[in-house]
XYZ file of C-alpha atoms in Angstrom:
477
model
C 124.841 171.425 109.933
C 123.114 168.060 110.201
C 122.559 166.465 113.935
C 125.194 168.560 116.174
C 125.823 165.770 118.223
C 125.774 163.148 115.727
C 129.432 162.442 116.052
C 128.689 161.390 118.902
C 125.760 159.131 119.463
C 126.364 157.368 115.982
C 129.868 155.022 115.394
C 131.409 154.882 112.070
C 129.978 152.195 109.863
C 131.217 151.856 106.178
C 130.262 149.605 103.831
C 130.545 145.923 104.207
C 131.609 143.161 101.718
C 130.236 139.749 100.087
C 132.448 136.850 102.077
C 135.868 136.421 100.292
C 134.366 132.563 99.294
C 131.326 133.998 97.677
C 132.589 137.024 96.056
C 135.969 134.546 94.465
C 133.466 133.367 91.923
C 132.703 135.903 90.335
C 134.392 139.359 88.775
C 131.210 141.191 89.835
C 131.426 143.841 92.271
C 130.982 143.125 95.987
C 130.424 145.761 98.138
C 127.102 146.156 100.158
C 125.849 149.753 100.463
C 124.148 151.085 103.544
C 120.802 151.686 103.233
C 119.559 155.104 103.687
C 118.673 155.133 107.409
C 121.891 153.719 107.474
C 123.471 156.586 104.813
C 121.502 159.296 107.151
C 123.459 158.347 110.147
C 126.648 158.381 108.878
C 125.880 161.660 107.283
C 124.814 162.737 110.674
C 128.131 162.490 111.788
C 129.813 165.501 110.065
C 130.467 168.114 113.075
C 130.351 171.132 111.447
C 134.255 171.539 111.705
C 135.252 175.570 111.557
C 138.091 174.288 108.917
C 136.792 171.402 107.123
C 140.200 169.419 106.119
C 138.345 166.956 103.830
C 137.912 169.952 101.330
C 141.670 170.266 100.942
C 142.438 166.422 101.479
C 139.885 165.805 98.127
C 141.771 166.725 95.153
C 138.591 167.849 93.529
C 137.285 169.711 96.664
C 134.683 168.326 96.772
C 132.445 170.479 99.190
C 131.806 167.284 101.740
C 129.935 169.114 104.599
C 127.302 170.807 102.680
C 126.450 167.235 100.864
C 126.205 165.391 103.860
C 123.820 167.652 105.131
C 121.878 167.347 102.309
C 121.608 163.307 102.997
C 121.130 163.801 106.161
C 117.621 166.049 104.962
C 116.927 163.427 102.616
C 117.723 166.087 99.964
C 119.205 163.257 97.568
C 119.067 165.496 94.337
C 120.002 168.878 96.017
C 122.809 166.494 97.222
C 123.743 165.032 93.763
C 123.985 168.538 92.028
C 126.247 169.557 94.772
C 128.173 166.716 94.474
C 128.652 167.270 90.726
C 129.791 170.674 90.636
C 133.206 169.675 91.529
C 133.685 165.967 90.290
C 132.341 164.730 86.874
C 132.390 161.277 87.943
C 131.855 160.506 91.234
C 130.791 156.473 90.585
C 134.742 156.152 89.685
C 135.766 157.796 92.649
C 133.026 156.455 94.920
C 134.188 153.147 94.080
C 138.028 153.083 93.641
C 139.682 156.251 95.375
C 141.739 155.478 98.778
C 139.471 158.481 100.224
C 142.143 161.342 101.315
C 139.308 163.194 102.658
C 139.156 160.714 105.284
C 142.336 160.683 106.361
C 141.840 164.595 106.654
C 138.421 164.394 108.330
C 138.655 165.847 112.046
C 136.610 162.531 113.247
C 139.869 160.652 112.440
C 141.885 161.649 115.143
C 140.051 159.485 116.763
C 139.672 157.010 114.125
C 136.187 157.572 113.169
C 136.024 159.209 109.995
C 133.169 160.539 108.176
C 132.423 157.589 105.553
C 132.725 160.166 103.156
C 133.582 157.662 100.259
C 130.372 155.729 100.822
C 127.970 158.804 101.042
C 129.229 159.880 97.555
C 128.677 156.490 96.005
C 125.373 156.317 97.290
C 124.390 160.019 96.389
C 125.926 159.458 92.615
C 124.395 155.760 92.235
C 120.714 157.244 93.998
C 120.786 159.603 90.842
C 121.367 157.217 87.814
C 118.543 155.114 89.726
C 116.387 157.831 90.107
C 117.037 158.909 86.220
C 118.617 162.397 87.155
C 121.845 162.529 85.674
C 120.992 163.973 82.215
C 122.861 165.273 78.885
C 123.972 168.727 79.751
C 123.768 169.916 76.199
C 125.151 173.583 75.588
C 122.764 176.152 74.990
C 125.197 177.552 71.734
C 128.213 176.553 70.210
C 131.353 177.907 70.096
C 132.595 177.008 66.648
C 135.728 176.091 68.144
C 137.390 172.544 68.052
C 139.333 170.565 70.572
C 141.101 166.857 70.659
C 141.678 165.160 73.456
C 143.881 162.348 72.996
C 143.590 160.148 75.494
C 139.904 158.701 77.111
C 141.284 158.108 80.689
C 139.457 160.045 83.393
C 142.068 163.198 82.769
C 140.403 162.698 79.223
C 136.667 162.556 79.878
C 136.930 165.183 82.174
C 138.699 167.638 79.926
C 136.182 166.512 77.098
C 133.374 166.803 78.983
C 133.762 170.418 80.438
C 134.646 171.098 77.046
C 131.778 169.751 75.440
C 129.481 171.926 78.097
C 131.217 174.997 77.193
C 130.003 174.499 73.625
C 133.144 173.462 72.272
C 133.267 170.546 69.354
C 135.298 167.966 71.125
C 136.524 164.789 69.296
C 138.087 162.548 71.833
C 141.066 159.737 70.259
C 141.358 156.776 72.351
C 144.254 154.058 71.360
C 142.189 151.410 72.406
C 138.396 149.346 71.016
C 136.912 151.074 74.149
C 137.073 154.399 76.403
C 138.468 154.268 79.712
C 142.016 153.951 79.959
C 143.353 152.537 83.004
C 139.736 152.849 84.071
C 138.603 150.347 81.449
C 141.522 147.903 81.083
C 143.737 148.684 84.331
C 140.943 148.394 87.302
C 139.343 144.924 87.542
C 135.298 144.611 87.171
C 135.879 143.693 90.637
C 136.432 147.171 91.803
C 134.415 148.902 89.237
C 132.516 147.216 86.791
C 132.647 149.215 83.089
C 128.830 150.046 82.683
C 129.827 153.020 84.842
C 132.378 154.168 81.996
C 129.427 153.016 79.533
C 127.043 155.049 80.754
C 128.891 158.053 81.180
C 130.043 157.713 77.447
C 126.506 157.791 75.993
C 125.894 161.042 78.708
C 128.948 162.268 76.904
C 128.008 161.240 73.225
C 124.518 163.127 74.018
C 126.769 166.278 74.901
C 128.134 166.045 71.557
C 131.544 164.794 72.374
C 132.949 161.929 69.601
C 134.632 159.215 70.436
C 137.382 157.658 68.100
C 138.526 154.488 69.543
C 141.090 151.986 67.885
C 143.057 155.646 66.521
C 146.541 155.859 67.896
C 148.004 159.101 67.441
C 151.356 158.808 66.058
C 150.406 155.875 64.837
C 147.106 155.687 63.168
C 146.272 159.607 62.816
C 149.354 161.774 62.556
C 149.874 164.482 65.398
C 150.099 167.186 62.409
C 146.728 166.266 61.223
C 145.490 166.863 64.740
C 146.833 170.586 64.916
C 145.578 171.290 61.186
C 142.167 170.528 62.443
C 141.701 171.025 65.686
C 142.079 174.892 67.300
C 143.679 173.210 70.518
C 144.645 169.676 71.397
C 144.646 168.517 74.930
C 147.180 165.315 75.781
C 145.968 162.979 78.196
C 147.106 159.991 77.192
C 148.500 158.438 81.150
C 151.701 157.329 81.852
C 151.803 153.798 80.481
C 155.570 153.422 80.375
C 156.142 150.572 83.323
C 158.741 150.210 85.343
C 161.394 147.049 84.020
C 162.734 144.546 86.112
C 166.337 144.760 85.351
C 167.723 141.333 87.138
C 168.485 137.867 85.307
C 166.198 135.868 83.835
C 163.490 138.417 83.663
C 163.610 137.619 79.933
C 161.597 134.479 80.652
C 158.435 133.826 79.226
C 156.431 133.467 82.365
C 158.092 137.530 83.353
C 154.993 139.806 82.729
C 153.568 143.319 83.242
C 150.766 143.512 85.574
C 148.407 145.366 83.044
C 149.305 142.645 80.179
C 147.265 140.394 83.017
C 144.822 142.605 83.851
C 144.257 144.049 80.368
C 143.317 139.933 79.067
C 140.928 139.455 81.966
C 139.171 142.255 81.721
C 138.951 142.160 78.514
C 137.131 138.539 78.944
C 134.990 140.046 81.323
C 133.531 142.592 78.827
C 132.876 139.201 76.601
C 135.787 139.449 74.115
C 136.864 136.111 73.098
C 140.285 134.792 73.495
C 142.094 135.964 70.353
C 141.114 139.368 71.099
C 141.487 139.142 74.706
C 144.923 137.984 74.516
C 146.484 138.557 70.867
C 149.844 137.082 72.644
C 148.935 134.094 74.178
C 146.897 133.601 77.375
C 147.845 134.734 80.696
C 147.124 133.145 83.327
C 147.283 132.183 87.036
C 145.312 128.790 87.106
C 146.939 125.855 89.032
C 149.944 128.365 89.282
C 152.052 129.832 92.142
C 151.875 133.736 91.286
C 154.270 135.855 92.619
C 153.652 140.161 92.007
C 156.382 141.843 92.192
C 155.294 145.384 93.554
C 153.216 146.495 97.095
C 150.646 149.154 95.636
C 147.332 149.337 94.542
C 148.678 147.166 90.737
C 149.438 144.266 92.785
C 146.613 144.174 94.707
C 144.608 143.828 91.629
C 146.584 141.024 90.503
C 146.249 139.653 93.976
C 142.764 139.374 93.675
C 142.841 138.594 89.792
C 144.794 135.440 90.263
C 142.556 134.351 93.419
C 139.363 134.294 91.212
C 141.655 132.323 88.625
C 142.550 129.676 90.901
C 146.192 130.590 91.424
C 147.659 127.747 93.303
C 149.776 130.239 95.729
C 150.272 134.019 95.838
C 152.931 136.448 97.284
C 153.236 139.869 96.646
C 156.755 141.616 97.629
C 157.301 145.058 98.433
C 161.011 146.660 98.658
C 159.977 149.019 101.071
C 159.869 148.330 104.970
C 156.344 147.058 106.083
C 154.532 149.984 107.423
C 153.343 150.606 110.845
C 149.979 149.420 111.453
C 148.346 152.600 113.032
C 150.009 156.193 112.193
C 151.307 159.185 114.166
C 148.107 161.242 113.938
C 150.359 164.288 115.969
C 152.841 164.010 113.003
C 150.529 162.918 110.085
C 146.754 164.365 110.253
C 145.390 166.047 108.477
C 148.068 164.591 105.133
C 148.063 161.255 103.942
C 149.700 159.284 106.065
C 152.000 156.320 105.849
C 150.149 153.065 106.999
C 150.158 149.591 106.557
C 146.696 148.742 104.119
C 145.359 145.628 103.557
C 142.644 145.579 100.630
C 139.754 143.151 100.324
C 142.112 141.324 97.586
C 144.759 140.741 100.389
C 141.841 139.264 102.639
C 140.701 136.869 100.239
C 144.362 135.000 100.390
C 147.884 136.569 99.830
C 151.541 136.155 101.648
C 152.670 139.571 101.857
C 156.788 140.404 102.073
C 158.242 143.677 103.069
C 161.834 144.724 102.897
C 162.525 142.106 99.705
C 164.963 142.722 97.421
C 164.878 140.640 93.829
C 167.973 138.996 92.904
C 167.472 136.417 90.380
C 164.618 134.814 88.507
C 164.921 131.159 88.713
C 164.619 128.595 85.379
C 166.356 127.876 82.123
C 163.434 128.096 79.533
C 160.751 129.199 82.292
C 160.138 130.254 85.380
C 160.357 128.243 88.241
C 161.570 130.001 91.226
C 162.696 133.627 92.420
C 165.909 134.400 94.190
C 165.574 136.987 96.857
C 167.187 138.745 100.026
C 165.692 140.781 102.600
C 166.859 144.276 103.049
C 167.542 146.759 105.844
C 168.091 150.733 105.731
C 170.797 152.035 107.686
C 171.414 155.907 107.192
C 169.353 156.312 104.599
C 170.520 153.736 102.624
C 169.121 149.986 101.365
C 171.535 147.267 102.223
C 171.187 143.863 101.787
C 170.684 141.346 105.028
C 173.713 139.065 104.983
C 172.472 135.354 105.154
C 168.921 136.396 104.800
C 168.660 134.680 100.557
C 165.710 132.380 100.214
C 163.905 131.337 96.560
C 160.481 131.283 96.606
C 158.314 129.507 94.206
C 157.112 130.459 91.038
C 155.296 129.792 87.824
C 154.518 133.120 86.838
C 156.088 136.561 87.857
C 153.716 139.775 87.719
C 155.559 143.255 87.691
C 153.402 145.652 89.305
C 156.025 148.306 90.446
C 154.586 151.436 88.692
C 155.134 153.556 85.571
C 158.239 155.547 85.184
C 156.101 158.366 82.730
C 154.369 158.587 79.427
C 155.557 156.681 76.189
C 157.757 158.444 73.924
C 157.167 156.949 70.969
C 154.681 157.955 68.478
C 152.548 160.822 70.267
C 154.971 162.913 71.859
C 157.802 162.421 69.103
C 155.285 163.836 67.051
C 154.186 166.464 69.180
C 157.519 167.355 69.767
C 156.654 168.790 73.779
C 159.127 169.697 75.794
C 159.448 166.774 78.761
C 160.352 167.436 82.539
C 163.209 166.144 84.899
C 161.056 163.606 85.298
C 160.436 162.222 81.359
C 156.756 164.126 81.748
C 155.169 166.080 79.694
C 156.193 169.743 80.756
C 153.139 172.200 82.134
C 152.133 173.732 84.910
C 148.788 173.699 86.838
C 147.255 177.173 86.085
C 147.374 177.228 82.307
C 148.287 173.584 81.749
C 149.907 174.848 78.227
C 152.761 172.449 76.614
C 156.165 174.410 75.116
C 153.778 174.134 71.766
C 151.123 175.968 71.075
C 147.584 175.340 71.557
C 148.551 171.993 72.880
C 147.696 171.228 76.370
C 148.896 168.348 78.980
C 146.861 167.031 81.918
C 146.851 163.888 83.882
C 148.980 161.594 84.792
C 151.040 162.312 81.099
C 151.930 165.754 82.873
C 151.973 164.861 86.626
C 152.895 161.449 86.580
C 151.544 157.957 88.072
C 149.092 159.027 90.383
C 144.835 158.817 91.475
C 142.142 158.920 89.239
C 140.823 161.623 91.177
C 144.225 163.908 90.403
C 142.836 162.751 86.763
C 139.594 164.256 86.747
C 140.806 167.342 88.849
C 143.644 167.981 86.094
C 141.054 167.558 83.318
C 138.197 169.920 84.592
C 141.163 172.651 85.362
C 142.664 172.067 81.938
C 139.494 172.671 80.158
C 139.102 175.636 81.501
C 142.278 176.706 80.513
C 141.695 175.775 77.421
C 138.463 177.266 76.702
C 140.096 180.315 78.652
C 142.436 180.313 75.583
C 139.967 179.811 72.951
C 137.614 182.134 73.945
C 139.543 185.298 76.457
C 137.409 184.010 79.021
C 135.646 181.173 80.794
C 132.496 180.384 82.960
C 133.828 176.717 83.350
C 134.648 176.083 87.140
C 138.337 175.333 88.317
């Protein structure tokens, strides 16, 4: 398996980025790759484990080992078809997921990880250069239809593995454009959309249709879907966010993180404003910004406001700030819980842990936030007495997550039976709703989570359905 001893003659080196003052003025991505001496070290470095923990720590188990040897041969396209087998789109994933299978690689016990995240961008990236990623058309048809409501990467999966199978897949997407979260969620910054683009005319070759600006519920009723279609797969996300429920966060100035992100991106891809904000613009020039919410959301609106010339940003987190390094003994090979700092927080942000929201602060906007800092004593949050301070604020992004799927429209209609949890009720080896011949996957069935969960959930769905379809299926799970 690649250079035995590679693990040890050769450090870990990831990627690198463009200075935070060069890459503010711009929405381009940043990141510069390795080249491939560089990519054939680091590939070098995989020991050969006897259990390989990245394979579980990928949610697409992804066979890591076996590709890196492959870069390490210089076996790019042997590499690439490897890589592929288990993950659809591994320029998404290459580019925005926090890379469990590091955390699980053996190497970081000691800290020095595989740069597993990096090798798969490069292989996946190598291929589009090199022209090898190709229509997989189906050799037959089925004469079987499917819709997939919902073009997030739950959705593309699912329609893609569908489409292979020979299946006529029509794919109904809410939106002007595919992507979901992908699309309108995930700044250009971290992934710009020709990636989506590209896969969509892959797709279109396939013989999957796209629908866009077709709500279901809405625009197409959910009873014309079943009279049509033999099966229809939901993967519309949960897109239901999480309130602020204090006073004044009925102010003008009191806004949802993807509301912000949703405008700018939707400048980036050259929509003008009108369409780019139908509600009035959004934004963080000249202002002081502060995000309400410590995860991945924020950060994006960290790094949004920077590049439009907030005056001041500080993102709050209720939870207590997180130890710098973890307890490999307790954590490794799982995900553990660490402090992170992304390349938006390096490129300017205050950061607050253990903050508690009390009161937003204005009479017909915002101008300040009431808080208190917060301590956990058996278990339980209390507030620190004396500890109330306001900061300052023009403009007050919620980032604090999504509480489940809407309700409205789609799954009125469908009439699905929900979960504890206000999700979309199925389970993970036939993926089947309480209705039948519908199907759930994603983060509609499991819930605010990774885009890599999404594409897992979508390949395994489609083979359920096609399982269903057909009494049997050669699509992998």
């Amino acid at each position: 398996m690649g250079k035995a001893t590679g693990f040890l003659e050769i450090d870990r080196k990831d990627r690198t980025y463009d200075a935070p003052a060069e890459r503010l003025k711009h929405y381009r991505e940043f990141v510069i790759p390795h080249d491939d001496a560089g990519l054939k070290g680091q590939a070098s470095r995989c020991m050969n484990c006897g259990i390989p923990y990245c394979h579980n720590g990928c949610p697409v188990n992804n066979q890591i080992p076996d590709w890196n040897h492959l870069v390490y041969e210089n076996d790019w396209r042997d590499a690439l078809t490897n890589l592929h087998s288990t993950n659809n789109f591994p320029e998404f994933t290459g580019r925005i997921c926090p890379a469990p299978c590091e955390a699980a690689c053996t190497l970081n016990i000691v800290d020095q990880p595989v740069t597993i995240k990096s090798i798969e961008c490069a292989i996946v990236d190598r291929g589009w250069k090199e022209g090898w990623i190709e229509p997989q058309v189906p050799a037959k048809k089925t004469g079987k239809s499917v819709a997939v409501v919902g073009s997030g990467p739950a959705g593309m999966a699912a329609a893609q593995q569908l489409a292979r199978a020979g299946h006529s897949v029509t794919v109904f997407e809410k939106n002007d454009r595919i992507g979901g979260l992908l699309r309108y969620g995930i700044p250009d910054f971290k992934m710009e959309k020709t990636h989506i683009n590209r896969r969509a005319m892959q797709m279109e070759a396939e013989g999957v249709q796209f629908r866009t600006s077709v709500e279901v519920g809405v625009t197409v009723s959910f009873a014309s879907l079943q009279e049509n279609f033999d099966a229809v797969v939901l993967s519309g996300g949960a897109e239901d966010p999480r309130g602020l429920n204090i006073p004044g966060a009925e102010l003008p100035s009191v806004r949802m993180a993807m509301e912000f992100l949703t405008q700018q991106n939707k400048r980036n891809a050259g929509d003008d404003e009108l369409r780019a904000a139908p509600r009035g613009s959004l934004l963080a020039t000249g202002k002081h910004v502060v995000v309400i919410g410590g995860g991945d959301t924020g950060s994006d609106c960290v790094g949004t406001s920077n590049r439009q010339g907030a005056a001041s940003v500080t993102q709050l987190e209720i939870m207590p700030k997180p130890p710098e390094k973890e307890d490999k003994a307790l954590s490794w090979p799982n995900w553990p819980l660490k402090l992170r700092t992304s390349s938006s927080h390096e490129e300017g942000c205050e950061r607050e842990f253990a903050v508690l929201t009390k009161r937003v602060v204005g009479e017909n906007d915002v101008t300040g936030l009431e808080c208190v800092r917060v301590e956990w004593v058996d278990g339980k949050m209390q507030e620190v007495a004396g500890s109330e301070f306001v900061l300052k604020a023009d403009l007050i992004l919620l980032a604090m997550g999504f509480v489940g799927p809407r309700k409205q429209g789609l799954l009125e209609q469908a009439g699905v039976e929900l979960d504890p949890r206000g999700n979309v009720k199925g389970n993970v080896v036939d993926y089947k709703t309480s209705v039948e011949n519908v199907f759930a996957c994603g983060d509609m069935r499991r819930g605010q989570s990774l885009v890599v969960w999404a594409i897992r959930e979508g390949r395994q769905c489609a083979r359920a359905v096609d399982e269903a379809l057909m009494g049997v299926s050669e699509l992998p799970r």
